[in-house]
Tab-separated table of C-alpha atoms and ligand atoms in Angstrom:
chain	number	residue	atom	x	y	z
H	1086	MET	CA	1.737	-0.234	-31.238
H	1087	GLN	CA	3.390	-0.040	-27.839
H	1088	ARG	CA	4.706	3.158	-26.405
H	1089	LEU	CA	8.253	3.059	-25.160
H	1090	ASP	CA	7.406	3.865	-21.537
H	1091	GLU	CA	4.881	1.032	-21.478
H	1092	THR	CA	7.067	-1.586	-23.105
H	1093	SER	CA	9.742	-1.124	-20.474
H	1094	ALA	CA	7.282	-1.790	-17.641
H	1095	HIS	CA	8.147	-4.523	-15.155
H	1096	ILE	CA	5.368	-7.022	-14.543
H	1097	LEU	CA	5.087	-9.624	-11.803
H	1098	LEU	CA	2.992	-12.645	-12.757
H	1099	ILE	CA	1.703	-14.686	-9.794
H	1100	GLU	CA	0.107	-17.838	-11.217
H	1101	ASP	CA	0.455	-21.483	-10.185
H	1102	GLU	CA	-0.703	-23.084	-13.457
H	1103	SER	CA	2.563	-23.563	-15.273
H	1104	ALA	CA	1.026	-23.723	-18.762
H	1105	LEU	CA	-0.697	-20.387	-18.320
H	1106	ARG	CA	2.290	-18.859	-16.589
H	1107	LEU	CA	4.554	-19.812	-19.496
H	1108	THR	CA	2.166	-18.749	-22.280
H	1109	LEU	CA	1.348	-15.489	-20.606
H	1110	GLY	CA	4.946	-14.789	-19.605
H	1111	ASP	CA	6.169	-15.393	-23.172
H	1112	ARG	CA	3.475	-13.208	-24.632
H	1113	LEU	CA	4.203	-10.352	-22.253
H	1114	LYS	CA	7.899	-10.554	-23.012
H	1115	LYS	CA	7.100	-10.464	-26.720
H	1116	GLU	CA	5.155	-7.267	-26.075
H	1117	GLY	CA	8.333	-5.828	-24.634
H	1118	TYR	CA	7.577	-6.116	-20.901
H	1119	ALA	CA	10.108	-7.319	-18.382
H	1120	VAL	CA	8.417	-10.275	-16.665
H	1121	ASP	CA	9.119	-11.937	-13.366
H	1122	HIS	CA	6.946	-14.672	-11.935
H	1123	ALA	CA	5.996	-16.482	-8.750
H	1124	VAL	CA	4.269	-19.858	-8.496
H	1125	ASP	CA	2.415	-19.424	-5.204
H	1126	GLY	CA	0.911	-16.663	-3.100
H	1127	LEU	CA	3.611	-16.487	-0.465
H	1128	ALA	CA	6.460	-16.331	-2.970
H	1129	GLY	CA	4.501	-13.701	-4.936
H	1130	LEU	CA	3.989	-11.575	-1.836
H	1131	GLU	CA	7.670	-11.704	-0.977
H	1132	LYS	CA	8.736	-10.804	-4.513
H	1133	ALA	CA	6.252	-7.968	-4.821
H	1134	THR	CA	7.343	-6.536	-1.480
H	1135	ALA	CA	11.061	-6.903	-2.087
H	1136	SER	CA	11.286	-5.072	-5.407
H	1137	HIS	CA	9.350	-2.568	-7.468
H	1138	PHE	CA	6.896	-3.724	-10.147
H	1139	ASP	CA	4.805	-1.511	-12.379
H	1140	LEU	CA	1.974	-4.039	-12.426
H	1141	ILE	CA	1.062	-7.300	-10.748
H	1142	VAL	CA	-1.028	-9.980	-12.450
H	1143	LEU	CA	-2.471	-12.019	-9.612
H	1144	ASP	CA	-4.386	-15.283	-9.843
H	1145	ILE	CA	-6.966	-15.856	-7.075
H	1146	MET	CA	-6.712	-19.602	-6.673
H	1147	LEU	CA	-3.128	-20.042	-5.489
H	1148	PRO	CA	-1.336	-22.432	-3.147
H	1149	GLU	CA	0.047	-21.135	0.196
H	1150	LEU	CA	-1.847	-17.854	0.129
H	1151	ASP	CA	-4.775	-17.030	-2.130
H	1152	GLY	CA	-4.886	-13.936	-4.341
H	1153	PHE	CA	-7.187	-12.024	-1.993
H	1154	ALA	CA	-4.798	-12.449	0.937
H	1155	VAL	CA	-1.844	-11.517	-1.228
H	1156	CYS	CA	-3.555	-8.347	-2.439
H	1157	LYS	CA	-4.628	-7.320	1.073
H	1158	ARG	CA	-1.150	-7.799	2.488
H	1159	LEU	CA	0.457	-5.944	-0.418
H	1160	ARG	CA	-1.728	-2.945	0.231
H	1161	SER	CA	-1.177	-3.025	3.979
H	1162	ARG	CA	2.572	-3.124	3.309
H	1163	GLY	CA	2.262	-0.008	1.230
H	1164	VAL	CA	2.777	-1.617	-2.200
H	1165	THR	CA	0.834	0.583	-4.593
H	1166	ALA	CA	1.501	-1.182	-7.910
H	1167	PRO	CA	-1.740	-1.786	-9.812
H	1168	VAL	CA	-3.075	-5.320	-9.354
H	1169	LEU	CA	-4.940	-7.117	-12.131
H	1170	MET	CA	-6.739	-10.187	-10.806
H	1171	LEU	CA	-7.468	-13.362	-12.715
H	1172	THR	CA	-10.848	-14.639	-11.574
H	1173	ALA	CA	-12.836	-17.766	-12.392
H	1174	ARG	CA	-15.742	-17.407	-14.777
H	1175	SER	CA	-19.065	-16.385	-13.255
H	1176	ARG	CA	-17.797	-15.861	-9.742
H	1177	THR	CA	-19.133	-12.349	-9.437
H	1178	GLN	CA	-18.413	-12.279	-5.724
H	1179	GLU	CA	-14.710	-12.784	-6.432
H	1180	LYS	CA	-14.640	-9.721	-8.609
H	1181	VAL	CA	-16.421	-7.597	-6.033
H	1182	THR	CA	-14.205	-8.828	-3.213
H	1183	GLY	CA	-11.073	-8.301	-5.303
H	1184	LEU	CA	-11.881	-4.696	-6.082
H	1185	GLY	CA	-12.903	-4.068	-2.467
H	1186	ILE	CA	-9.491	-5.072	-1.115
H	1187	GLY	CA	-7.423	-2.973	-3.456
H	1188	ALA	CA	-7.251	-4.764	-6.791
H	1189	ASP	CA	-7.509	-2.388	-9.731
H	1190	ASP	CA	-9.125	-4.574	-12.356
H	1191	TYR	CA	-9.889	-8.211	-13.132
H	1192	VAL	CA	-10.031	-10.493	-16.098
H	1193	THR	CA	-12.216	-13.592	-16.157
H	1194	LYS	CA	-10.610	-16.920	-17.004
H	1195	PRO	CA	-10.486	-18.139	-19.707
H	1196	PHE	CA	-9.572	-14.806	-21.262
H	1197	ARG	CA	-8.467	-13.800	-24.707
H	1198	MET	CA	-4.862	-12.622	-24.733
H	1199	ALA	CA	-5.838	-9.443	-26.537
H	1200	GLU	CA	-8.223	-8.513	-23.760
H	1201	LEU	CA	-5.643	-9.114	-21.068
H	1202	LEU	CA	-3.073	-7.039	-22.918
H	1203	ALA	CA	-5.570	-4.219	-23.358
H	1204	ARG	CA	-6.307	-4.166	-19.634
H	1205	ILE	CA	-2.632	-4.242	-18.763
H	1206	ASN	CA	-1.941	-1.321	-21.064
H	1207	ALA	CA	-4.845	0.641	-19.599
H	1208	LEU	CA	-3.627	0.043	-16.045
H	1209	LEU	CA	-0.057	1.016	-16.902
H	1210	ARG	CA	-1.266	4.222	-18.476
H	1211	ARG	CA	-3.135	5.300	-15.393
H	1212	VAL	CA	-0.405	4.417	-12.905
H	1213	PRO	CA	0.512	7.954	-11.912
H	1214	ALA	CA	-3.084	8.948	-11.261
H	1215	ALA	CA	-3.792	5.729	-9.385
H	1216	ARG	CA	-0.736	6.219	-7.254
H	1217	ASP	CA	-1.687	9.743	-6.288
H	1218	ALA	CA	-5.199	8.744	-5.328
H	1219	ARG	CA	-4.059	5.854	-3.249
H	1220	SER	CA	-1.200	7.564	-1.523
H	1221	ASP	CA	-3.820	9.457	0.496
H	1222	VAL	CA	-4.814	6.283	2.297
H	1223	HIS	CA	-2.333	4.740	4.686
H	1224	THR	CA	-2.685	1.631	6.798
H	1225	PHE	CA	-0.507	0.278	9.543
H	1226	GLY	CA	-1.604	-2.468	11.910
H	1227	ASP	CA	-5.371	-2.084	12.201
H	1228	VAL	CA	-5.168	1.684	11.763
H	1229	ARG	CA	-6.331	3.292	8.533
H	1230	VAL	CA	-5.692	6.956	7.825
H	1231	ASP	CA	-7.294	8.763	4.910
H	1232	LEU	CA	-5.348	12.008	4.594
H	1233	ARG	CA	-7.653	13.601	2.050
H	1234	ALA	CA	-10.867	12.815	3.904
H	1235	THR	CA	-9.124	13.424	7.268
H	1236	GLU	CA	-10.558	10.187	8.580
H	1237	VAL	CA	-8.860	7.788	10.951
H	1238	THR	CA	-10.234	4.382	11.847
H	1239	ARG	CA	-8.886	1.633	13.994
H	1240	GLY	CA	-10.294	-1.836	13.493
H	1241	ASP	CA	-13.243	-0.194	11.654
H	1242	GLN	CA	-13.994	2.085	14.604
H	1243	PRO	CA	-13.601	5.820	13.972
H	1244	VAL	CA	-10.778	7.476	15.920
H	1245	GLU	CA	-11.405	11.063	16.970
H	1246	LEU	CA	-8.310	13.230	16.609
H	1247	SER	CA	-7.937	16.913	17.276
H	1248	SER	CA	-6.787	18.911	14.241
H	1249	ARG	CA	-3.339	19.224	15.786
H	1250	GLU	CA	-3.111	15.502	16.409
H	1251	PHE	CA	-4.191	14.885	12.867
H	1252	ALA	CA	-1.557	17.291	11.539
H	1253	LEU	CA	1.069	15.568	13.657
H	1254	LEU	CA	0.013	12.113	12.468
H	1255	ARG	CA	0.038	13.328	8.868
H	1256	PHE	CA	3.574	14.634	9.301
H	1257	PHE	CA	4.715	11.311	10.727
H	1258	ILE	CA	3.046	9.412	7.884
H	1259	GLU	CA	4.657	11.644	5.298
H	1260	HIS	CA	8.095	11.013	6.814
H	1261	PRO	CA	8.175	7.283	7.567
H	1262	GLY	CA	11.318	5.840	9.076
H	1263	LEU	CA	12.938	9.213	9.747
H	1264	THR	CA	13.955	10.424	13.160
H	1265	LEU	CA	12.095	13.701	13.699
H	1266	SER	CA	13.310	15.984	16.460
H	1267	ARG	CA	10.824	17.710	18.754
H	1268	LYS	CA	12.112	21.004	17.429
H	1269	GLU	CA	11.452	20.007	13.825
H	1270	LEU	CA	7.966	18.738	14.712
H	1271	LEU	CA	7.181	22.002	16.470
H	1272	THR	CA	8.401	24.044	13.553
H	1273	LYS	CA	6.635	21.984	10.873
H	1274	VAL	CA	3.444	20.997	12.642
H	1275	TRP	CA	2.870	23.881	15.042
H	1276	GLY	CA	4.722	26.570	13.165
H	1277	TYR	CA	6.667	27.559	16.275
H	1278	HIS	CA	10.176	28.703	15.749
H	1279	ALA	CA	11.305	28.234	19.293
H	1280	ALA	CA	12.523	25.096	20.982
H	1281	MET	CA	10.981	26.051	24.310
H	1282	PHE	CA	7.726	24.178	23.938
H	1283	THR	CA	9.097	20.725	23.200
H	1284	ARG	CA	6.939	19.219	25.978
H	1285	THR	CA	3.970	20.094	23.749
H	1286	VAL	CA	5.192	17.548	21.230
H	1287	ASP	CA	5.539	14.871	23.919
H	1288	VAL	CA	2.032	15.487	25.142
H	1289	HIS	CA	0.540	15.214	21.670
H	1290	VAL	CA	2.530	12.142	20.791
H	1291	ALA	CA	1.371	10.511	24.041
H	1292	SER	CA	-2.206	11.377	23.151
H	1293	LEU	CA	-1.838	10.010	19.612
H	1294	ARG	CA	-0.423	6.809	21.010
H	1295	GLN	CA	-3.453	6.396	23.240
H	1296	LYS	CA	-5.595	6.517	20.146
H	1297	ILE	CA	-3.703	4.470	17.586
H	1298	GLU	CA	-1.432	2.121	19.530
H	1299	GLU	CA	-2.616	-1.149	20.929
H	1300	ASP	CA	-0.316	-0.725	23.947
H	1301	PRO	CA	0.547	2.995	24.199
H	1302	ARG	CA	3.322	2.252	26.654
H	1303	ARG	CA	4.965	-0.114	24.188
H	1304	PRO	CA	4.312	1.679	20.897
H	1305	ARG	CA	4.765	-0.156	17.644
H	1306	PHE	CA	4.336	2.777	15.245
H	1307	LEU	CA	5.185	6.026	16.991
H	1308	LEU	CA	8.581	5.249	18.418
H	1309	THR	CA	10.706	7.345	20.759
H	1310	VAL	CA	14.259	7.918	19.623
H	1311	GLN	CA	16.181	8.590	22.837
H	1312	ARG	CA	17.361	12.196	23.165
H	1313	LEU	CA	16.513	12.903	19.499
H	1314	GLY	CA	12.803	12.797	19.010
H	1315	TYR	CA	10.315	10.444	17.388
H	1316	LYS	CA	10.043	8.107	14.482
H	1317	PHE	CA	7.028	6.715	12.638
H	1318	LYS	CA	7.394	3.065	11.614
H	1319	PRO	CA	4.403	1.910	9.573
R	2848	CA	CA1	-4.567	-20.909	-10.001
């Protein structure tokens, strides 16, 4: 028996073998899922980035872009939908690699439909928890920020931030794409209620840029919005 909230889930199926894509797609639709599909890695990546899916079934051997690359790029673009990988039998390394780059589970080909459906149901049930856990880790460019562990790395090298810099970076990350005035940053990050220390914000932003931007004078992530403040663009 399917629960209503599960049956309405939207699944993206990225698989190049048309027979499997059709069989699987039909079966998922019969189970009540809304199913969209892509026939190669690049198309799958574009679809998964452009709209929301509750789950992505991702084959590893794909034309254009393999499943590993698709999964990696999805995660670095902030797509948090659970990913279920389809791996070839006996390739243990594939499973390990898949889970290491952000896949949530895998099923070995050839699989029994019942097993695949059980895994899909299990992943859909733990979506909220999985989302919470993952939302603590943010990546942009080669920078990785773990908010819960208060760890920042850049290209695998640890980045040392002061607690104020970390608080500032956290605030930017939690408000992506918004223009944040110096006054607001001071109030929210420093707790000051005066607008007289706005230079403080500039100094800290400059320091953060030194640490996380490739070219601090031409920042890609921490942008200046003329006369207004700053904006974080992951
Ligand atoms: Ca394939």
